[in-house]
Each structure stands twice: as C-alpha cells, then as structure tokens.
Amino acid sequence: MEFEVKSNQLIEELRQHGIRERVLGAMKSVHRHLFVPEREQENAYGDYPLMIGFNQTISAPHMVAIMCDLLDIRDGMKVLEIGAGSGYHAAVMAVLAGSGHVYTVERIEPLALLARQNLKKAGIENVTVIVGDGSLGLPEYAPYDRISVAAASPEILDTLTDQLKIGGKLIIPVGKNYQELYLVTKTDGLKKEVKGDVVFVPLVGKKGF
C-alpha cells in the first residue's frame, strides 16, 4: 500500500510536467520498486536517479517519462535500448510497445542478468536482454522503429542511425560531463532536435568513451 501511495504521488508529479497519459499509464503499470536494490526500496518512487551497482544508475522517473514521451512508442513497434541497467526503462517501453518487442543491450553481464530477473518479476515478457557493446547497436534485429540510449555518447552515432527505419526516431544524450538530449528523426536525412540538458553515465564501447 505504501508503494502504491508513493507511485500515485509520483505519477501526479509527472502529470504536471505535461507527460502524455499513455506514458503515465505505462509507468503506473511498472512497479519501480522491483527494479531497485533492496537498500533503496524506500526511495523507489522518488524522482531522482538511484545507484544500482557497478557505478551505474537507474534514471530518474521524469527522465524515463520524457524520453518515452519524445519517442512516441506505439503498439507493435520494434525498439532498441542501449543500456539496460536494472531493466526499468525497458519495461516501460515494453508496455508502450504492446504487441511489439524491446531489445536492450547491456555491457555489464551481472546487470544484464539482474535486468532479466527484474523483468520476469514484473511480468514483462516482450523484452530481450543481450550482453554486448551498445555503441554498435544490435544489427542482427535491425531496422528499428525506435532507439533509446540511456548513456552519454560522444556524438550522434551512425551505427545507431543506420539501424533506424525510415520514419524512425532515436533519443540520445550527447556530451561528456554534461549532455544535450537529442531527438533524431530519420527521413531522407536526419532531423536533429535538442530537447534539454541532461546528465547520464558515459557510454562505454568501441564508438563510445
């Protein structure tokens, strides 16, 4: 009951940010306390990042909401996430994708295992967690309708834009210590829009830092 009260309070706070109801509904249906370490349970519905081990974080709920809102994930879409973490962001996107599927890449194997366990606990079945170098994307399942990057990249990566469908969207933080959040839409070229200032852990990999 305590988690439900805190979850409702969080959703109401996010509503004040103008987040669409579809996204709020997805976030309401995914219990964030299932995706944080036991020591952080009481903070699960606070609107701030939390450490999940291996110097990695679970993003603040408002950031998950904003990124999902900007991506406009629809039923049946194929989504790629870079940086699975504990699996929470993938779970929210999976609800939005409905009959679609989310592929999420995590470079730290124990975190990938944790994400799989958490997603199972949460009853999320349309997510595949893969251990690998997310800076290279996941070409074997490309092209994707949407790509979400939960780590700071040195640039908008062509390895990712090349794996987008025409009409597809990519959300990616670009910069080192502080980043700008870019929404990239692929048409006959790439439309790039800055959507705000953010702070993420670095993207580590061949095309990352």
mmCIF file of C-alpha atoms in Angstrom:
data_model
loop_
_atom_site.group_PDB
_atom_site.id
_atom_site.type_symbol
_atom_site.label_atom_id
_atom_site.label_comp_id
_atom_site.label_asym_id
_atom_site.label_seq_id
_atom_site.Cartn_x
_atom_site.Cartn_y
_atom_site.Cartn_z
ATOM 1 C CA MET A 1 0.000 0.000 0.000
ATOM 2 C CA GLU A 2 2.846 2.387 0.838
ATOM 3 C CA PHE A 3 4.409 1.760 -2.603
ATOM 4 C CA GLU A 4 1.042 2.414 -4.271
ATOM 5 C CA VAL A 5 0.630 5.756 -2.484
ATOM 6 C CA LYS A 6 4.146 6.844 -3.449
ATOM 7 C CA SER A 7 3.636 5.650 -7.026
ATOM 8 C CA ASN A 8 0.415 7.666 -7.314
ATOM 9 C CA GLN A 9 2.181 10.752 -5.970
ATOM 10 C CA LEU A 10 4.982 10.307 -8.500
ATOM 11 C CA ILE A 11 2.548 9.909 -11.413
ATOM 12 C CA GLU A 12 0.747 13.081 -10.353
ATOM 13 C CA GLU A 13 4.074 14.967 -10.252
ATOM 14 C CA LEU A 14 4.907 13.723 -13.755
ATOM 15 C CA ARG A 15 1.472 14.762 -14.997
ATOM 16 C CA GLN A 16 2.355 18.334 -14.032
ATOM 17 C CA HIS A 17 5.315 18.107 -16.467
ATOM 18 C CA GLY A 18 2.842 17.589 -19.317
ATOM 19 C CA ILE A 19 3.701 13.939 -19.925
ATOM 20 C CA ARG A 20 1.115 12.172 -22.082
ATOM 21 C CA GLU A 21 -1.369 9.866 -20.383
ATOM 22 C CA ARG A 22 -0.223 6.816 -22.396
ATOM 23 C CA VAL A 23 3.257 7.173 -20.915
ATOM 24 C CA LEU A 24 1.919 7.821 -17.408
ATOM 25 C CA GLY A 25 -0.243 4.719 -17.698
ATOM 26 C CA ALA A 26 2.747 2.602 -18.706
ATOM 27 C CA MET A 27 4.823 3.970 -15.821
ATOM 28 C CA LYS A 28 1.968 3.354 -13.394
ATOM 29 C CA SER A 29 1.773 -0.280 -14.513
ATOM 30 C CA VAL A 30 5.519 -0.926 -13.995
ATOM 31 C CA HIS A 31 6.406 -1.155 -10.299
ATOM 32 C CA ARG A 32 9.720 0.689 -9.956
ATOM 33 C CA HIS A 33 10.485 -0.882 -6.559
ATOM 34 C CA LEU A 34 11.028 -4.196 -8.370
ATOM 35 C CA PHE A 35 13.948 -2.629 -10.261
ATOM 36 C CA VAL A 36 15.959 -1.028 -7.437
ATOM 37 C CA PRO A 37 18.280 -2.668 -4.865
ATOM 38 C CA GLU A 38 16.720 -3.678 -1.562
ATOM 39 C CA ARG A 39 18.614 -0.899 0.247
ATOM 40 C CA GLU A 40 16.881 1.674 -1.991
ATOM 41 C CA GLN A 41 13.326 0.326 -1.721
ATOM 42 C CA GLU A 42 12.055 3.279 0.324
ATOM 43 C CA ASN A 43 13.394 5.641 -2.357
ATOM 44 C CA ALA A 44 11.971 3.696 -5.310
ATOM 45 C CA TYR A 45 9.356 6.330 -6.173
ATOM 46 C CA GLY A 46 11.486 9.396 -5.578
ATOM 47 C CA ASP A 47 12.040 11.429 -8.717
ATOM 48 C CA TYR A 48 15.823 11.067 -8.817
ATOM 49 C CA PRO A 49 18.389 8.515 -10.047
ATOM 50 C CA LEU A 50 19.483 5.665 -7.786
ATOM 51 C CA MET A 51 22.668 3.608 -7.770
ATOM 52 C CA ILE A 52 22.123 0.011 -8.919
ATOM 53 C CA GLY A 53 25.716 -1.242 -8.620
ATOM 54 C CA PHE A 54 28.765 -1.273 -10.916
ATOM 55 C CA ASN A 55 28.788 2.571 -10.866
ATOM 56 C CA GLN A 56 25.544 2.550 -12.864
ATOM 57 C CA THR A 57 22.205 4.216 -12.113
ATOM 58 C CA ILE A 58 18.515 3.767 -12.715
ATOM 59 C CA SER A 59 17.364 7.021 -14.322
ATOM 60 C CA ALA A 60 15.067 9.452 -12.525
ATOM 61 C CA PRO A 61 11.421 8.687 -13.369
ATOM 62 C CA HIS A 62 10.905 12.091 -15.008
ATOM 63 C CA MET A 63 13.779 11.335 -17.416
ATOM 64 C CA VAL A 64 12.280 7.956 -18.347
ATOM 65 C CA ALA A 65 8.935 9.691 -18.861
ATOM 66 C CA ILE A 66 10.401 12.461 -21.025
ATOM 67 C CA MET A 67 12.400 10.057 -23.198
ATOM 68 C CA CYS A 68 9.417 7.740 -23.709
ATOM 69 C CA ASP A 69 7.159 10.715 -24.437
ATOM 70 C CA LEU A 70 9.560 12.089 -27.059
ATOM 71 C CA LEU A 71 9.981 8.695 -28.729
ATOM 72 C CA ASP A 72 6.205 8.210 -29.053
ATOM 73 C CA ILE A 73 6.399 4.402 -28.892
ATOM 74 C CA ARG A 74 3.314 2.742 -30.395
ATOM 75 C CA ASP A 75 1.812 -0.734 -30.264
ATOM 76 C CA GLY A 76 3.666 -3.262 -32.424
ATOM 77 C CA MET A 77 6.917 -1.301 -32.665
ATOM 78 C CA LYS A 78 10.381 -2.836 -32.510
ATOM 79 C CA VAL A 79 12.520 -0.867 -30.046
ATOM 80 C CA LEU A 80 16.246 -0.967 -29.303
ATOM 81 C CA GLU A 81 17.566 0.272 -25.965
ATOM 82 C CA ILE A 82 21.239 0.903 -25.251
ATOM 83 C CA GLY A 83 21.988 0.462 -21.548
ATOM 84 C CA ALA A 84 19.593 -1.979 -19.888
ATOM 85 C CA GLY A 85 20.676 -1.196 -16.337
ATOM 86 C CA SER A 86 18.212 -2.875 -13.989
ATOM 87 C CA GLY A 87 15.568 -3.181 -16.731
ATOM 88 C CA TYR A 88 13.108 -0.476 -15.617
ATOM 89 C CA HIS A 89 13.233 1.784 -18.674
ATOM 90 C CA ALA A 90 12.942 -1.245 -20.971
ATOM 91 C CA ALA A 91 9.895 -2.402 -19.015
ATOM 92 C CA VAL A 92 8.092 0.922 -19.502
ATOM 93 C CA MET A 93 8.900 0.914 -23.226
ATOM 94 C CA ALA A 94 7.731 -2.696 -23.484
ATOM 95 C CA VAL A 95 4.316 -1.747 -22.105
ATOM 96 C CA LEU A 96 4.093 1.082 -24.646
ATOM 97 C CA ALA A 97 5.172 -1.265 -27.464
ATOM 98 C CA GLY A 98 2.383 -3.711 -26.549
ATOM 99 C CA SER A 99 2.475 -6.470 -29.164
ATOM 100 C CA GLY A 100 5.918 -5.203 -30.264
ATOM 101 C CA HIS A 101 9.287 -6.048 -28.759
ATOM 102 C CA VAL A 102 12.147 -4.316 -26.946
ATOM 103 C CA TYR A 103 15.747 -5.416 -27.393
ATOM 104 C CA THR A 104 18.057 -3.969 -24.763
ATOM 105 C CA VAL A 105 21.855 -4.179 -24.759
ATOM 106 C CA GLU A 106 23.900 -4.122 -21.541
ATOM 107 C CA ARG A 107 27.706 -4.347 -21.466
ATOM 108 C CA ILE A 108 27.906 -5.453 -17.792
ATOM 109 C CA GLU A 109 26.900 -9.097 -17.623
ATOM 110 C CA PRO A 110 25.750 -9.191 -13.951
ATOM 111 C CA LEU A 111 23.494 -6.194 -14.643
ATOM 112 C CA ALA A 112 22.054 -7.926 -17.697
ATOM 113 C CA LEU A 113 21.259 -10.946 -15.506
ATOM 114 C CA LEU A 114 19.660 -8.647 -12.908
ATOM 115 C CA ALA A 115 17.564 -6.953 -15.592
ATOM 116 C CA ARG A 116 16.298 -10.325 -16.820
ATOM 117 C CA GLN A 117 15.342 -11.311 -13.258
ATOM 118 C CA ASN A 118 13.612 -7.995 -12.593
ATOM 119 C CA LEU A 119 11.652 -8.103 -15.844
ATOM 120 C CA LYS A 120 10.494 -11.616 -15.019
ATOM 121 C CA LYS A 121 9.383 -10.490 -11.534
ATOM 122 C CA ALA A 122 7.463 -7.639 -13.141
ATOM 123 C CA GLY A 123 5.734 -9.985 -15.594
ATOM 124 C CA ILE A 124 7.246 -8.280 -18.658
ATOM 125 C CA GLU A 125 7.658 -10.835 -21.444
ATOM 126 C CA ASN A 126 8.373 -8.758 -24.578
ATOM 127 C CA VAL A 127 11.934 -7.716 -23.699
ATOM 128 C CA THR A 128 15.152 -9.474 -24.735
ATOM 129 C CA VAL A 129 18.272 -8.531 -22.748
ATOM 130 C CA ILE A 130 21.562 -9.011 -24.602
ATOM 131 C CA VAL A 131 25.128 -8.608 -23.321
ATOM 132 C CA GLY A 132 27.219 -6.587 -25.752
ATOM 133 C CA ASP A 133 28.686 -3.279 -26.885
ATOM 134 C CA GLY A 134 25.687 -0.969 -27.176
ATOM 135 C CA SER A 135 27.681 1.658 -29.065
ATOM 136 C CA LEU A 136 27.500 -0.701 -32.058
ATOM 137 C CA GLY A 137 23.740 -1.110 -31.771
ATOM 138 C CA LEU A 138 22.262 -4.536 -32.439
ATOM 139 C CA PRO A 139 22.376 -5.089 -36.213
ATOM 140 C CA GLU A 140 21.004 -8.636 -36.144
ATOM 141 C CA TYR A 141 17.476 -7.392 -35.329
ATOM 142 C CA ALA A 142 17.613 -4.084 -37.275
ATOM 143 C CA PRO A 143 15.937 -1.994 -38.517
ATOM 144 C CA TYR A 144 14.156 -0.489 -35.501
ATOM 145 C CA ASP A 145 11.186 1.839 -35.185
ATOM 146 C CA ARG A 146 12.697 3.487 -32.114
ATOM 147 C CA ILE A 147 16.119 3.564 -30.402
ATOM 148 C CA SER A 148 16.640 4.831 -26.856
ATOM 149 C CA VAL A 149 20.140 5.445 -25.481
ATOM 150 C CA ALA A 150 20.486 5.622 -21.682
ATOM 151 C CA ALA A 151 24.170 6.627 -21.620
ATOM 152 C CA ALA A 152 26.143 9.690 -22.725
ATOM 153 C CA SER A 153 27.558 9.387 -26.236
ATOM 154 C CA PRO A 154 30.401 11.450 -27.759
ATOM 155 C CA GLU A 155 28.191 12.112 -30.820
ATOM 156 C CA ILE A 156 25.059 11.010 -32.638
ATOM 157 C CA LEU A 157 26.267 7.575 -33.693
ATOM 158 C CA ASP A 158 25.884 6.442 -37.284
ATOM 159 C CA THR A 159 25.988 2.864 -36.004
ATOM 160 C CA LEU A 160 22.580 3.639 -34.468
ATOM 161 C CA THR A 161 21.028 5.890 -37.110
ATOM 162 C CA ASP A 162 21.945 3.278 -39.743
ATOM 163 C CA GLN A 163 19.802 0.777 -37.793
ATOM 164 C CA LEU A 164 16.711 3.027 -37.759
ATOM 165 C CA LYS A 165 13.805 2.527 -40.139
ATOM 166 C CA ILE A 166 12.822 5.456 -42.353
ATOM 167 C CA GLY A 167 10.492 7.491 -40.155
ATOM 168 C CA GLY A 168 12.157 6.053 -37.055
ATOM 169 C CA LYS A 169 13.262 8.048 -34.020
ATOM 170 C CA LEU A 170 16.387 7.980 -31.845
ATOM 171 C CA ILE A 171 16.779 9.629 -28.437
ATOM 172 C CA ILE A 172 20.400 10.072 -27.307
ATOM 173 C CA PRO A 173 22.337 12.186 -24.766
ATOM 174 C CA VAL A 174 25.413 13.749 -26.434
ATOM 175 C CA GLY A 175 28.371 15.154 -24.494
ATOM 176 C CA LYS A 176 30.902 14.128 -21.859
ATOM 177 C CA ASN A 177 30.307 15.504 -18.343
ATOM 178 C CA TYR A 178 27.008 17.196 -19.195
ATOM 179 C CA GLN A 179 24.928 16.379 -22.235
ATOM 180 C CA GLU A 180 22.256 17.689 -24.565
ATOM 181 C CA LEU A 181 19.389 15.278 -25.196
ATOM 182 C CA TYR A 182 18.859 14.886 -28.938
ATOM 183 C CA LEU A 183 15.763 13.589 -30.674
ATOM 184 C CA VAL A 184 16.764 12.380 -34.148
ATOM 185 C CA THR A 185 14.139 11.562 -36.771
ATOM 186 C CA LYS A 186 15.239 9.644 -39.865
ATOM 187 C CA THR A 187 13.647 10.710 -43.153
ATOM 188 C CA ASP A 188 15.659 11.138 -46.348
ATOM 189 C CA GLY A 189 18.197 12.716 -43.977
ATOM 190 C CA LEU A 190 18.420 13.168 -40.209
ATOM 191 C CA LYS A 191 16.365 15.796 -38.387
ATOM 192 C CA LYS A 192 18.135 16.639 -35.102
ATOM 193 C CA GLU A 193 16.394 18.478 -32.256
ATOM 194 C CA VAL A 194 17.854 19.382 -28.850
ATOM 195 C CA LYS A 195 15.313 18.649 -26.121
ATOM 196 C CA GLY A 196 17.155 19.746 -22.983
ATOM 197 C CA ASP A 197 20.216 19.393 -20.771
ATOM 198 C CA VAL A 198 20.810 16.057 -19.023
ATOM 199 C CA VAL A 199 23.417 14.075 -17.090
ATOM 200 C CA PHE A 200 23.999 10.369 -17.840
ATOM 201 C CA VAL A 201 26.736 7.847 -17.137
ATOM 202 C CA PRO A 202 29.128 7.501 -20.127
ATOM 203 C CA LEU A 203 28.510 5.124 -22.998
ATOM 204 C CA VAL A 204 31.438 2.715 -22.897
ATOM 205 C CA GLY A 205 32.339 0.850 -26.074
ATOM 206 C CA LYS A 206 34.033 0.973 -29.446
ATOM 207 C CA LYS A 207 32.039 4.059 -30.519
ATOM 208 C CA GLY A 208 31.627 5.439 -27.012
ATOM 209 C CA PHE A 209 34.023 6.882 -24.442
#
